mmCIF file of C-alpha atoms in Angstrom:
data_model
loop_
_atom_site.group_PDB
_atom_site.id
_atom_site.type_symbol
_atom_site.label_atom_id
_atom_site.label_comp_id
_atom_site.label_asym_id
_atom_site.label_seq_id
_atom_site.Cartn_x
_atom_site.Cartn_y
_atom_site.Cartn_z
ATOM 1 C CA MET U 1 12.570 -52.770 -65.166
ATOM 2 C CA SER U 2 15.157 -54.074 -62.728
ATOM 3 C CA ALA U 3 15.091 -50.717 -60.928
ATOM 4 C CA ILE U 4 11.315 -51.025 -60.437
ATOM 5 C CA ALA U 5 11.673 -54.596 -59.173
ATOM 6 C CA SER U 6 14.405 -53.481 -56.777
ATOM 7 C CA ALA U 7 12.244 -50.633 -55.466
ATOM 8 C CA VAL U 8 9.291 -52.985 -54.936
ATOM 9 C CA ARG U 9 11.561 -55.453 -53.130
ATOM 10 C CA ARG U 10 12.912 -52.711 -50.844
ATOM 11 C CA PHE U 11 9.367 -51.513 -50.161
ATOM 12 C CA PHE U 12 8.102 -54.921 -49.031
ATOM 13 C CA LEU U 13 11.283 -55.536 -47.063
ATOM 14 C CA HIS U 14 10.667 -52.245 -45.290
ATOM 15 C CA ILE U 15 7.086 -53.276 -44.443
ATOM 16 C CA TYR U 16 8.384 -56.612 -43.159
ATOM 17 C CA LYS U 17 10.943 -54.972 -40.880
ATOM 18 C CA THR U 18 8.365 -52.473 -39.679
ATOM 19 C CA LEU U 19 6.119 -55.318 -38.544
ATOM 20 C CA LEU U 20 9.049 -56.913 -36.726
ATOM 21 C CA ASN U 21 9.833 -53.607 -34.982
ATOM 22 C CA ARG U 22 13.262 -53.509 -36.583
ATOM 23 C CA LEU U 23 12.738 -49.875 -37.482
ATOM 24 C CA ARG U 24 12.360 -47.676 -34.427
ATOM 25 C CA PRO U 25 12.288 -43.867 -34.354
ATOM 26 C CA GLU U 26 15.387 -43.317 -32.218
ATOM 27 C CA SER U 27 17.655 -41.619 -34.739
ATOM 28 C CA ARG U 28 19.782 -38.587 -33.846
ATOM 29 C CA GLY U 29 19.122 -36.980 -37.178
ATOM 30 C CA PRO U 30 17.428 -37.377 -40.524
ATOM 31 C CA GLU U 31 18.329 -40.722 -42.056
ATOM 32 C CA PRO U 32 18.605 -41.379 -45.782
ATOM 33 C CA ILE U 33 15.790 -43.458 -47.230
ATOM 34 C CA VAL U 34 18.218 -46.275 -48.067
ATOM 35 C CA ARG U 35 18.667 -46.895 -44.318
ATOM 36 C CA LEU U 36 15.099 -48.182 -44.273
ATOM 37 C CA VAL U 37 16.218 -51.524 -45.660
ATOM 38 C CA LEU U 38 19.365 -52.059 -43.576
ATOM 39 C CA ILE U 39 19.287 -54.754 -40.920
ATOM 40 C CA GLN U 40 19.033 -53.224 -37.461
ATOM 41 C CA PRO U 41 18.592 -54.759 -34.000
ATOM 42 C CA CYS U 42 15.069 -56.174 -33.820
ATOM 43 C CA ARG U 43 12.669 -57.046 -31.058
ATOM 44 C CA HIS U 44 10.864 -59.875 -32.836
ATOM 45 C CA SER U 45 11.694 -62.669 -35.190
ATOM 46 C CA LEU U 46 9.027 -63.729 -37.648
ATOM 47 C CA LEU U 47 8.228 -66.702 -35.414
ATOM 48 C CA GLY U 48 8.068 -64.395 -32.408
ATOM 49 C CA LEU U 49 5.678 -62.083 -34.236
ATOM 50 C CA LEU U 50 3.377 -64.977 -35.152
ATOM 51 C CA ARG U 51 3.486 -66.237 -31.560
ATOM 52 C CA HIS U 52 2.677 -62.739 -30.311
ATOM 53 C CA ILE U 53 -0.339 -62.505 -32.643
ATOM 54 C CA LEU U 54 -1.566 -65.967 -31.658
ATOM 55 C CA ILE U 55 -1.361 -65.188 -27.937
ATOM 56 C CA ASN U 56 -3.284 -61.944 -28.376
ATOM 57 C CA MET U 57 -5.974 -63.759 -30.369
ATOM 58 C CA THR U 58 -6.460 -66.515 -27.779
ATOM 59 C CA PHE U 59 -9.900 -65.421 -26.614
ATOM 60 C CA ILE U 60 -10.989 -64.516 -30.138
ATOM 61 C CA LEU U 61 -10.172 -68.047 -31.297
ATOM 62 C CA ILE U 62 -11.973 -69.521 -28.269
ATOM 63 C CA TRP U 63 -15.052 -67.456 -29.086
ATOM 64 C CA ILE U 64 -15.076 -68.431 -32.777
ATOM 65 C CA THR U 65 -14.527 -72.116 -32.000
ATOM 66 C CA THR U 66 -17.288 -72.138 -29.388
ATOM 67 C CA PHE U 67 -19.745 -70.393 -31.701
ATOM 68 C CA LYS U 68 -19.055 -72.692 -34.653
ATOM 69 C CA ASN U 69 -19.475 -75.822 -32.516
ATOM 70 C CA ALA U 70 -22.424 -74.747 -30.350
ATOM 71 C CA TRP U 71 -24.744 -77.061 -32.306
ATOM 72 C CA ARG U 72 -22.748 -80.058 -31.068
ATOM 73 C CA ILE U 73 -23.941 -79.565 -27.482
ATOM 74 C CA ASP U 74 -26.628 -82.116 -26.664
ATOM 75 C CA SER U 75 -29.988 -80.370 -26.329
ATOM 76 C CA SER U 76 -30.849 -82.582 -23.349
ATOM 77 C CA ILE U 77 -28.281 -80.781 -21.197
ATOM 78 C CA ARG U 78 -28.932 -77.292 -22.524
ATOM 79 C CA PRO U 79 -31.060 -74.822 -20.531
ATOM 80 C CA GLU U 80 -34.635 -73.829 -21.268
ATOM 81 C CA ILE U 81 -35.101 -71.257 -24.033
ATOM 82 C CA HIS U 82 -36.578 -67.960 -22.838
ATOM 83 C CA VAL U 83 -38.847 -66.790 -25.646
ATOM 84 C CA ASN U 84 -40.794 -64.121 -23.727
ATOM 85 C CA ASP U 85 -38.296 -62.653 -21.275
ATOM 86 C CA LEU U 86 -36.478 -60.221 -23.556
ATOM 87 C CA GLU U 87 -39.613 -58.694 -25.029
ATOM 88 C CA GLU U 88 -41.123 -58.184 -21.584
ATOM 89 C CA ALA U 89 -37.901 -56.681 -20.217
ATOM 90 C CA ASP U 90 -37.554 -54.479 -23.291
ATOM 91 C CA HIS U 91 -40.987 -52.954 -22.761
ATOM 92 C CA THR U 92 -40.431 -52.580 -19.019
ATOM 93 C CA ILE U 93 -37.189 -50.658 -19.495
ATOM 94 C CA PHE U 94 -37.876 -48.615 -22.608
ATOM 95 C CA ASP U 95 -41.606 -47.874 -22.613
ATOM 96 C CA MET U 96 -42.288 -44.217 -21.886
ATOM 97 C CA ASP U 97 -44.296 -44.786 -18.720
ATOM 98 C CA PHE U 98 -43.300 -43.934 -15.158
ATOM 99 C CA THR U 99 -41.397 -47.170 -14.558
ATOM 100 C CA GLY U 100 -39.599 -47.006 -17.890
ATOM 101 C CA ILE U 101 -38.549 -43.386 -17.449
ATOM 102 C CA VAL U 102 -37.190 -44.077 -13.949
ATOM 103 C CA ILE U 103 -35.180 -47.061 -15.198
ATOM 104 C CA GLN U 104 -33.818 -45.128 -18.188
ATOM 105 C CA CYS U 105 -32.770 -42.221 -15.988
ATOM 106 C CA THR U 106 -31.077 -44.631 -13.585
ATOM 107 C CA ILE U 107 -29.153 -46.227 -16.456
ATOM 108 C CA SER U 108 -28.140 -42.768 -17.667
ATOM 109 C CA VAL U 109 -26.813 -41.819 -14.235
ATOM 110 C CA LEU U 110 -24.830 -45.058 -14.082
ATOM 111 C CA GLY U 111 -23.400 -44.396 -17.551
ATOM 112 C CA TYR U 112 -22.387 -40.868 -16.591
ATOM 113 C CA SER U 113 -20.795 -42.067 -13.347
ATOM 114 C CA TRP U 114 -18.843 -44.809 -15.123
ATOM 115 C CA MET U 115 -17.369 -42.509 -17.749
ATOM 116 C CA TYR U 116 -16.574 -39.753 -15.255
ATOM 117 C CA ALA U 117 -14.829 -42.232 -12.955
ATOM 118 C CA LEU U 118 -12.591 -43.271 -15.852
ATOM 119 C CA THR U 119 -11.851 -39.936 -17.496
ATOM 120 C CA ARG U 120 -12.884 -37.102 -15.143
ATOM 121 C CA ARG U 121 -14.326 -35.397 -18.235
ATOM 122 C CA SER U 122 -17.852 -34.117 -17.701
ATOM 123 C CA LYS U 123 -18.696 -33.422 -21.359
ATOM 124 C CA LEU U 124 -17.702 -36.914 -22.423
ATOM 125 C CA SER U 125 -19.601 -38.361 -19.493
ATOM 126 C CA ILE U 126 -22.788 -36.707 -20.705
ATOM 127 C CA LEU U 127 -22.524 -38.754 -23.910
ATOM 128 C CA ALA U 128 -22.254 -41.920 -21.816
ATOM 129 C CA ALA U 129 -25.624 -41.050 -20.305
ATOM 130 C CA ALA U 130 -27.352 -40.911 -23.702
ATOM 131 C CA PRO U 131 -27.674 -44.587 -24.848
ATOM 132 C CA PRO U 132 -31.124 -45.377 -23.341
ATOM 133 C CA PHE U 133 -32.684 -42.337 -24.975
ATOM 134 C CA ALA U 134 -30.756 -42.839 -28.228
ATOM 135 C CA LEU U 135 -32.037 -46.414 -28.436
ATOM 136 C CA ASN U 136 -35.614 -45.211 -28.032
ATOM 137 C CA ILE U 137 -35.207 -42.622 -30.787
ATOM 138 C CA LEU U 138 -33.621 -45.134 -33.156
ATOM 139 C CA HIS U 139 -36.290 -47.717 -32.354
ATOM 140 C CA ALA U 140 -39.005 -45.249 -33.305
ATOM 141 C CA ALA U 141 -37.392 -44.910 -36.746
ATOM 142 C CA THR U 142 -37.492 -48.658 -37.465
ATOM 143 C CA HIS U 143 -41.229 -48.975 -38.086
ATOM 144 C CA THR U 144 -41.168 -47.723 -41.686
ATOM 145 C CA LEU U 145 -39.834 -50.278 -44.161
ATOM 146 C CA CYS U 146 -38.465 -49.388 -47.585
ATOM 147 C CA GLY U 147 -35.837 -50.601 -50.034
ATOM 148 C CA PRO U 148 -33.245 -47.875 -49.403
ATOM 149 C CA LEU U 149 -33.426 -48.468 -45.638
ATOM 150 C CA ASP U 150 -33.031 -52.210 -46.224
ATOM 151 C CA VAL U 151 -29.768 -51.606 -48.069
ATOM 152 C CA PHE U 152 -28.672 -48.976 -45.539
ATOM 153 C CA ALA U 153 -29.185 -51.408 -42.648
ATOM 154 C CA TRP U 154 -27.578 -54.300 -44.544
ATOM 155 C CA LEU U 155 -24.362 -52.352 -45.167
ATOM 156 C CA SER U 156 -23.812 -51.992 -41.438
ATOM 157 C CA TYR U 157 -25.194 -55.310 -40.199
ATOM 158 C CA GLY U 158 -24.053 -57.598 -42.991
ATOM 159 C CA VAL U 159 -20.893 -55.974 -44.366
ATOM 160 C CA ILE U 160 -19.102 -53.432 -42.163
ATOM 161 C CA HIS U 161 -19.750 -55.494 -39.040
ATOM 162 C CA PHE U 162 -17.375 -58.216 -40.214
ATOM 163 C CA ILE U 163 -14.499 -55.947 -41.230
ATOM 164 C CA SER U 164 -14.781 -53.292 -38.503
ATOM 165 C CA PRO U 165 -12.547 -55.096 -35.939
ATOM 166 C CA PHE U 166 -9.780 -55.507 -38.532
ATOM 167 C CA LEU U 167 -10.026 -51.863 -39.601
ATOM 168 C CA ALA U 168 -10.000 -50.707 -35.973
ATOM 169 C CA ALA U 169 -6.994 -52.893 -35.138
ATOM 170 C CA PHE U 170 -5.073 -51.592 -38.161
ATOM 171 C CA TRP U 171 -5.845 -47.975 -37.257
ATOM 172 C CA LEU U 172 -4.727 -48.560 -33.659
ATOM 173 C CA TRP U 173 -1.494 -50.188 -34.835
ATOM 174 C CA LEU U 174 -0.871 -47.281 -37.168
ATOM 175 C CA PHE U 175 -1.588 -44.345 -34.843
ATOM 176 C CA ALA U 176 -2.014 -45.500 -31.242
ATOM 177 C CA PRO U 177 0.890 -46.244 -28.864
ATOM 178 C CA PRO U 178 2.612 -49.630 -29.168
ATOM 179 C CA GLY U 179 0.730 -52.238 -27.184
ATOM 180 C CA VAL U 180 -2.763 -50.821 -27.672
ATOM 181 C CA VAL U 181 -3.615 -53.321 -30.418
ATOM 182 C CA SER U 182 -2.805 -56.184 -28.049
ATOM 183 C CA ILE U 183 -5.099 -54.727 -25.390
ATOM 184 C CA PHE U 184 -7.801 -54.225 -28.028
ATOM 185 C CA ALA U 185 -7.532 -57.876 -29.090
ATOM 186 C CA TRP U 186 -7.807 -59.124 -25.510
ATOM 187 C CA SER U 187 -10.724 -56.826 -24.748
ATOM 188 C CA PHE U 188 -12.519 -57.763 -27.964
ATOM 189 C CA GLY U 189 -12.003 -61.482 -27.404
ATOM 190 C CA ILE U 190 -13.028 -61.502 -23.749
ATOM 191 C CA GLN U 191 -16.226 -59.525 -24.358
ATOM 192 C CA ASN U 192 -17.215 -61.971 -27.097
ATOM 193 C CA CYS U 193 -16.435 -64.973 -24.894
ATOM 194 C CA LEU U 194 -18.618 -63.513 -22.153
ATOM 195 C CA GLY U 195 -21.320 -62.963 -24.755
ATOM 196 C CA ILE U 196 -21.225 -66.535 -26.054
ATOM 197 C CA ILE U 197 -21.272 -67.879 -22.487
ATOM 198 C CA THR U 198 -24.438 -65.856 -21.877
ATOM 199 C CA HIS U 199 -25.973 -67.120 -25.126
ATOM 200 C CA LEU U 200 -25.370 -70.733 -24.102
ATOM 201 C CA SER U 201 -26.373 -70.394 -20.445
ATOM 202 C CA MET U 202 -29.394 -68.138 -21.019
ATOM 203 C CA PRO U 203 -30.748 -68.721 -24.559
ATOM 204 C CA THR U 204 -33.198 -66.044 -25.647
ATOM 205 C CA ALA U 205 -35.347 -65.354 -28.700
ATOM 206 C CA ALA U 206 -34.905 -62.413 -31.060
ATOM 207 C CA PRO U 207 -37.773 -60.237 -32.382
ATOM 208 C CA TRP U 208 -38.054 -62.337 -35.546
ATOM 209 C CA TYR U 209 -39.240 -65.290 -33.443
ATOM 210 C CA GLY U 210 -42.602 -63.667 -32.827
ATOM 211 C CA ASP U 211 -42.819 -62.465 -36.429
ATOM 212 C CA GLN U 212 -42.287 -66.002 -37.700
ATOM 213 C CA TYR U 213 -44.246 -68.116 -35.206
ATOM 214 C CA GLY U 214 -46.898 -65.644 -34.048
ATOM 215 C CA TYR U 215 -48.358 -64.766 -30.653
ATOM 216 C CA PRO U 216 -48.712 -66.193 -28.090
ATOM 217 C CA LEU U 217 -45.148 -67.347 -28.581
ATOM 218 C CA PRO U 218 -44.734 -71.122 -28.781
ATOM 219 C CA PRO U 219 -42.061 -72.754 -26.617
ATOM 220 C CA GLY U 220 -38.665 -72.790 -28.271
ATOM 221 C CA ASN U 221 -36.623 -75.878 -29.008
ATOM 222 C CA TYR U 222 -33.111 -76.354 -30.298
ATOM 223 C CA SER U 223 -34.233 -78.025 -33.519
ATOM 224 C CA MET U 224 -35.768 -74.786 -34.795
ATOM 225 C CA PRO U 225 -33.824 -73.191 -37.669
ATOM 226 C CA GLY U 226 -32.600 -69.627 -37.556
ATOM 227 C CA SER U 227 -34.102 -66.816 -39.582
ATOM 228 C CA ALA U 228 -32.577 -64.021 -41.636
ATOM 229 C CA ALA U 229 -35.575 -61.844 -40.690
ATOM 230 C CA GLY U 230 -35.273 -58.484 -42.461
ATOM 231 C CA LEU U 231 -32.258 -59.656 -44.430
ATOM 232 C CA VAL U 232 -34.558 -61.717 -46.683
ATOM 233 C CA ARG U 233 -35.569 -58.400 -48.226
ATOM 234 C CA VAL U 234 -31.895 -57.740 -48.946
ATOM 235 C CA ASP U 235 -31.677 -61.172 -50.577
ATOM 236 C CA ALA U 236 -34.577 -60.139 -52.792
ATOM 237 C CA VAL U 237 -32.796 -56.920 -53.766
ATOM 238 C CA LEU U 238 -29.545 -58.774 -54.497
ATOM 239 C CA GLY U 239 -31.314 -61.665 -56.220
ATOM 240 C CA THR U 240 -29.688 -64.272 -53.954
ATOM 241 C CA HIS U 241 -30.492 -66.520 -50.980
ATOM 242 C CA ILE U 242 -27.198 -65.960 -49.182
ATOM 243 C CA TYR U 243 -28.561 -64.661 -45.889
ATOM 244 C CA ALA U 244 -31.625 -66.910 -45.814
ATOM 245 C CA ASN U 245 -29.428 -69.992 -46.144
ATOM 246 C CA ALA U 246 -26.720 -68.707 -43.784
ATOM 247 C CA PHE U 247 -29.066 -67.884 -40.900
ATOM 248 C CA LYS U 248 -31.104 -71.045 -41.427
ATOM 249 C CA ALA U 249 -27.927 -73.040 -40.774
ATOM 250 C CA SER U 250 -26.796 -70.889 -37.834
ATOM 251 C CA PRO U 251 -25.100 -72.983 -35.105
ATOM 252 C CA LEU U 252 -26.538 -70.733 -32.376
ATOM 253 C CA VAL U 253 -30.137 -69.702 -33.039
ATOM 254 C CA PHE U 254 -31.184 -68.457 -29.605
ATOM 255 C CA GLY U 255 -28.464 -65.945 -28.799
ATOM 256 C CA ALA U 256 -30.171 -62.568 -28.811
ATOM 257 C CA PHE U 257 -28.801 -61.201 -25.515
ATOM 258 C CA PRO U 258 -26.338 -59.588 -25.499
ATOM 259 C CA SER U 259 -26.001 -58.299 -29.048
ATOM 260 C CA LEU U 260 -22.447 -58.957 -30.192
ATOM 261 C CA HIS U 261 -23.154 -56.780 -33.233
ATOM 262 C CA GLY U 262 -23.636 -53.943 -30.774
ATOM 263 C CA ALA U 263 -20.648 -55.002 -28.661
ATOM 264 C CA PHE U 264 -18.370 -55.070 -31.742
ATOM 265 C CA SER U 265 -19.153 -51.470 -32.618
ATOM 266 C CA CYS U 266 -18.938 -50.249 -29.013
ATOM 267 C CA CYS U 267 -15.534 -51.873 -28.482
ATOM 268 C CA CYS U 268 -14.153 -50.236 -31.641
ATOM 269 C CA PHE U 269 -15.600 -46.893 -30.554
ATOM 270 C CA LEU U 270 -14.155 -46.976 -27.031
ATOM 271 C CA PHE U 271 -10.618 -47.652 -28.232
ATOM 272 C CA ILE U 272 -10.493 -45.341 -31.241
ATOM 273 C CA ALA U 273 -12.291 -42.497 -29.467
ATOM 274 C CA ARG U 274 -9.493 -42.498 -26.879
ATOM 275 C CA TYR U 275 -6.926 -41.552 -29.500
ATOM 276 C CA SER U 276 -8.824 -39.564 -32.121
ATOM 277 C CA ARG U 277 -11.526 -36.944 -31.827
ATOM 278 C CA ARG U 278 -12.503 -37.300 -35.479
ATOM 279 C CA GLY U 279 -12.442 -41.051 -35.050
ATOM 280 C CA ALA U 280 -14.832 -40.668 -32.125
ATOM 281 C CA TYR U 281 -17.341 -38.875 -34.348
ATOM 282 C CA LEU U 282 -17.026 -41.494 -37.085
ATOM 283 C CA LEU U 283 -17.254 -44.485 -34.752
ATOM 284 C CA GLY U 284 -20.047 -42.831 -32.786
ATOM 285 C CA PHE U 285 -22.065 -42.675 -35.990
ATOM 286 C CA TYR U 286 -21.200 -46.307 -36.683
ATOM 287 C CA VAL U 287 -22.499 -47.376 -33.254
ATOM 288 C CA LEU U 288 -25.816 -45.598 -33.863
ATOM 289 C CA TRP U 289 -25.973 -47.038 -37.378
ATOM 290 C CA GLN U 290 -25.414 -50.554 -36.057
ATOM 291 C CA TRP U 291 -28.029 -50.111 -33.352
ATOM 292 C CA PHE U 292 -30.588 -48.923 -35.885
ATOM 293 C CA SER U 293 -29.762 -51.743 -38.304
ATOM 294 C CA THR U 294 -30.096 -54.558 -35.781
ATOM 295 C CA MET U 295 -33.514 -53.322 -34.654
ATOM 296 C CA TYR U 296 -34.715 -52.478 -38.167
ATOM 297 C CA LEU U 297 -33.828 -55.972 -39.428
ATOM 298 C CA ARG U 298 -35.591 -57.527 -36.393
ATOM 299 C CA HIS U 299 -32.509 -59.304 -35.068
ATOM 300 C CA HIS U 300 -32.267 -57.634 -31.655
ATOM 301 C CA TRP U 301 -34.285 -55.844 -29.010
ATOM 302 C CA ARG U 302 -33.178 -52.582 -27.465
ATOM 303 C CA ILE U 303 -32.173 -54.399 -24.296
ATOM 304 C CA ASP U 304 -29.848 -56.642 -26.336
ATOM 305 C CA LEU U 305 -27.967 -53.613 -27.624
ATOM 306 C CA LEU U 306 -27.799 -52.085 -24.163
ATOM 307 C CA GLY U 307 -26.430 -55.399 -22.902
ATOM 308 C CA GLY U 308 -23.769 -55.427 -25.624
ATOM 309 C CA LEU U 309 -22.732 -51.924 -24.582
ATOM 310 C CA VAL U 310 -22.499 -52.964 -20.923
ATOM 311 C CA TYR U 311 -20.350 -55.996 -21.741
ATOM 312 C CA SER U 312 -18.017 -53.915 -23.895
ATOM 313 C CA ALA U 313 -17.748 -51.099 -21.340
ATOM 314 C CA ALA U 314 -17.098 -53.531 -18.486
ATOM 315 C CA VAL U 315 -14.208 -55.252 -20.264
ATOM 316 C CA PHE U 316 -12.818 -51.890 -21.427
ATOM 317 C CA SER U 317 -12.798 -50.745 -17.794
ATOM 318 C CA ILE U 318 -10.776 -53.807 -16.786
ATOM 319 C CA PHE U 319 -8.063 -52.942 -19.309
ATOM 320 C CA TYR U 320 -8.177 -49.169 -18.807
ATOM 321 C CA ARG U 321 -5.189 -49.105 -16.445
ATOM 322 C CA SER U 322 -3.192 -51.094 -18.984
ATOM 323 C CA LEU U 323 -4.020 -48.471 -21.601
ATOM 324 C CA GLN U 324 -2.774 -45.742 -19.292
ATOM 325 C CA ARG U 325 0.509 -47.587 -18.794
ATOM 326 C CA VAL U 326 1.192 -48.061 -22.508
ATOM 327 C CA ASP U 327 0.236 -44.436 -23.143
ATOM 328 C CA LYS U 328 2.750 -43.231 -20.573
ATOM 329 C CA ALA U 329 5.449 -45.543 -21.921
ATOM 330 C CA TYR U 330 4.873 -44.049 -25.364
ATOM 331 C CA THR U 331 4.907 -40.404 -24.314
ATOM 332 C CA THR U 332 8.155 -40.911 -22.391
ATOM 333 C CA GLY U 333 9.751 -42.596 -25.394
ATOM 334 C CA VAL U 334 10.187 -45.949 -23.653
ATOM 335 C CA SER U 335 8.143 -48.116 -26.005
ATOM 336 C CA GLY U 336 9.405 -46.707 -29.297
ATOM 337 C CA GLY U 337 7.222 -45.376 -32.080
ATOM 338 C CA ASN U 338 3.815 -46.404 -33.340
ATOM 339 C CA GLY U 339 3.249 -48.114 -36.660
ATOM 340 C CA TRP U 340 3.133 -44.881 -38.644
ATOM 341 C CA GLN U 341 6.418 -43.663 -37.185
ATOM 342 C CA ARG U 342 8.139 -46.958 -37.913
ATOM 343 C CA LEU U 343 6.633 -47.181 -41.388
ATOM 344 C CA PHE U 344 7.954 -43.730 -42.332
ATOM 345 C CA TYR U 345 11.069 -43.889 -40.166
ATOM 346 C CA GLY U 346 13.737 -41.441 -41.289
ATOM 347 C CA THR U 347 11.404 -39.432 -43.539
ATOM 348 C CA TRP U 348 9.639 -36.099 -43.108
ATOM 349 C CA LEU U 349 6.367 -37.998 -42.586
ATOM 350 C CA GLN U 350 7.604 -39.803 -39.483
ATOM 351 C CA PHE U 351 6.265 -37.301 -36.941
ATOM 352 C CA TRP U 352 3.573 -35.775 -39.145
ATOM 353 C CA PHE U 353 0.743 -36.588 -36.749
ATOM 354 C CA ASP U 354 2.802 -35.499 -33.743
ATOM 355 C CA ARG U 355 3.089 -32.026 -35.231
ATOM 356 C CA GLN U 356 -0.594 -31.901 -36.177
ATOM 357 C CA PRO U 357 -2.519 -33.836 -33.509
ATOM 358 C CA GLU U 358 -5.851 -32.480 -34.691
ATOM 359 C CA THR U 359 -5.515 -34.451 -37.908
ATOM 360 C CA GLY U 360 -4.380 -37.656 -36.217
ATOM 361 C CA TYR U 361 -4.820 -39.188 -32.823
ATOM 362 C CA GLU U 362 -5.566 -37.122 -29.767
ATOM 363 C CA SER U 363 -3.043 -36.754 -26.957
ATOM 364 C CA VAL U 364 -4.113 -38.570 -23.819
ATOM 365 C CA ARG U 365 -4.477 -37.387 -20.236
ATOM 366 C CA LEU U 366 -1.711 -38.756 -18.058
ATOM 367 C CA ASP U 367 -0.720 -36.841 -14.958
ATOM 368 C CA ASP U 368 -2.742 -35.889 -11.885
ATOM 369 C CA HIS U 369 -1.011 -33.205 -9.826
ATOM 370 C CA GLY U 370 -3.150 -33.764 -6.731
ATOM 371 C CA ASP U 371 -5.708 -31.046 -7.334
ATOM 372 C CA GLY U 372 -7.822 -33.207 -9.636
ATOM 373 C CA GLU U 373 -6.764 -31.346 -12.753
ATOM 374 C CA PHE U 374 -5.339 -33.562 -15.458
ATOM 375 C CA VAL U 375 -2.680 -32.170 -17.725
ATOM 376 C CA ARG U 376 -2.686 -32.953 -21.440
ATOM 377 C CA MET U 377 0.857 -33.455 -22.694
ATOM 378 C CA SER U 378 2.043 -33.820 -26.256
ATOM 379 C CA VAL U 379 4.514 -36.482 -27.258
ATOM 380 C CA ASP U 380 7.354 -34.058 -27.911
ATOM 381 C CA ARG U 381 6.875 -32.167 -24.653
ATOM 382 C CA ALA U 382 6.753 -35.384 -22.643
ATOM 383 C CA VAL U 383 9.979 -36.621 -24.207
ATOM 384 C CA ARG U 384 11.794 -33.363 -23.420
ATOM 385 C CA GLU U 385 10.617 -33.310 -19.812
ATOM 386 C CA HIS U 386 11.429 -36.910 -19.017
ATOM 387 C CA ARG U 387 14.697 -37.478 -20.858
ATOM 388 C CA GLU U 388 16.886 -35.861 -18.186
ATOM 389 C CA ASP U 389 15.017 -36.533 -14.954
ATOM 390 C CA ASP U 390 13.604 -39.999 -15.563
ATOM 391 C CA LEU U 391 16.588 -42.243 -16.206
ATOM 392 C CA GLU U 392 14.673 -45.328 -15.250
ATOM 393 C CA SER U 393 12.383 -44.932 -18.240
ATOM 394 C CA ALA U 394 15.323 -45.075 -20.627
ATOM 395 C CA TRP U 395 15.728 -48.823 -20.242
ATOM 396 C CA VAL U 396 12.881 -51.293 -20.010
ATOM 397 C CA HIS U 397 13.293 -55.034 -20.155
ATOM 398 C CA ASP U 398 10.557 -56.306 -22.434
ATOM 399 C CA MET U 399 10.453 -59.882 -23.718
ATOM 400 C CA GLY U 400 14.217 -60.080 -23.823
ATOM 401 C CA GLY U 401 14.605 -56.842 -25.783
ATOM 402 C CA THR U 402 15.678 -53.371 -24.695
ATOM 403 C CA TRP U 403 13.934 -50.205 -25.801
ATOM 404 C CA LYS U 404 15.686 -46.860 -25.800
ATOM 405 C CA THR U 405 14.216 -43.415 -25.590
ATOM 406 C CA ARG U 406 13.937 -41.595 -28.874
ATOM 407 C CA GLU U 407 16.609 -39.005 -29.530
ATOM 408 C CA PRO U 408 15.100 -35.684 -30.637
ATOM 409 C CA LYS U 409 15.928 -34.577 -34.134
ATOM 410 C CA ASP U 410 18.480 -31.845 -34.550
ATOM 411 C CA SER U 411 16.457 -28.826 -35.659
ATOM 412 C CA SER U 412 19.556 -27.191 -37.073
#
């Protein structure tokens, strides 16, 4: 029994030291498993780790605090509620008439140009041109209501939506280069802050407003309660009033544009798709699922979802150069190992995903040799090439700590 307790203690101590970056893959050879629990030079103290997390969550905390206290703003100083604008704009952009088709094609060209400017990858850029047409297809599938579709939409809108940022952050910590999770947190928080600022400065009505109050739409006022819309059918299936009561007491009723449900999923997709091809497929499905769910449950217009995508893509573009820098620091061995490598430091699993990139994250494009052709480099190849000729990358002053390049394992 004492042996089991000792093993459990060593396991949790190992997790603790992994989180503090005390275990870094820089060994000259295979290390015995007992070395996992020895005290080694560390980059963070526990207090430093908590401070680091708090700093990265600054904008997330600002967004949550603002949302929860939006009802405290005096309605006399709040702007007029736009109850008709979104519906009119939605039909103008997405109706299949001449004007709508021209606008959709223009948006597609802009999406293609944005993605190509970032990645220089034409196939990926074609996907960035698809959202306007994908939204129309998904919208056409929302007109038939049934119990299974209610549950299907609820799982995305009411369940996965709330845990998806945590799952994405954990995956990025585990498999992406060190520092990516911090960039993800800043990007996620800033996009949500921009969204809440838009909600407060330009309040707009969701599709359920017309369903509940009828046409012509009556003027909106800030005393009106929120509505669960299609989620009341989920309450009926579950035999509860959870969503009806929650949305009725919402602190921000008129915040349809942009859709932060859509922005959540797009932000997760943009980051994970950069490091995993399989993750791109999975998160791509999640984005489409979320788009369908928000329209099916009558919580957002198509233009709201397009707006959420634009907000997410704009903030991602701002931090794209930072992603490139942390990627290069990782491939040259400057920033140490990712969470997986530290978690399994000294074991045969440490570089498992480096040996089999198709089952883990995807190598990133780094170097441009002047002819416009980007070269994809694996982690191991980058380390070998830069160890001898890039002495500057061996030492980097980072928050008072020094990182060393990883020594390759002795194959003999």
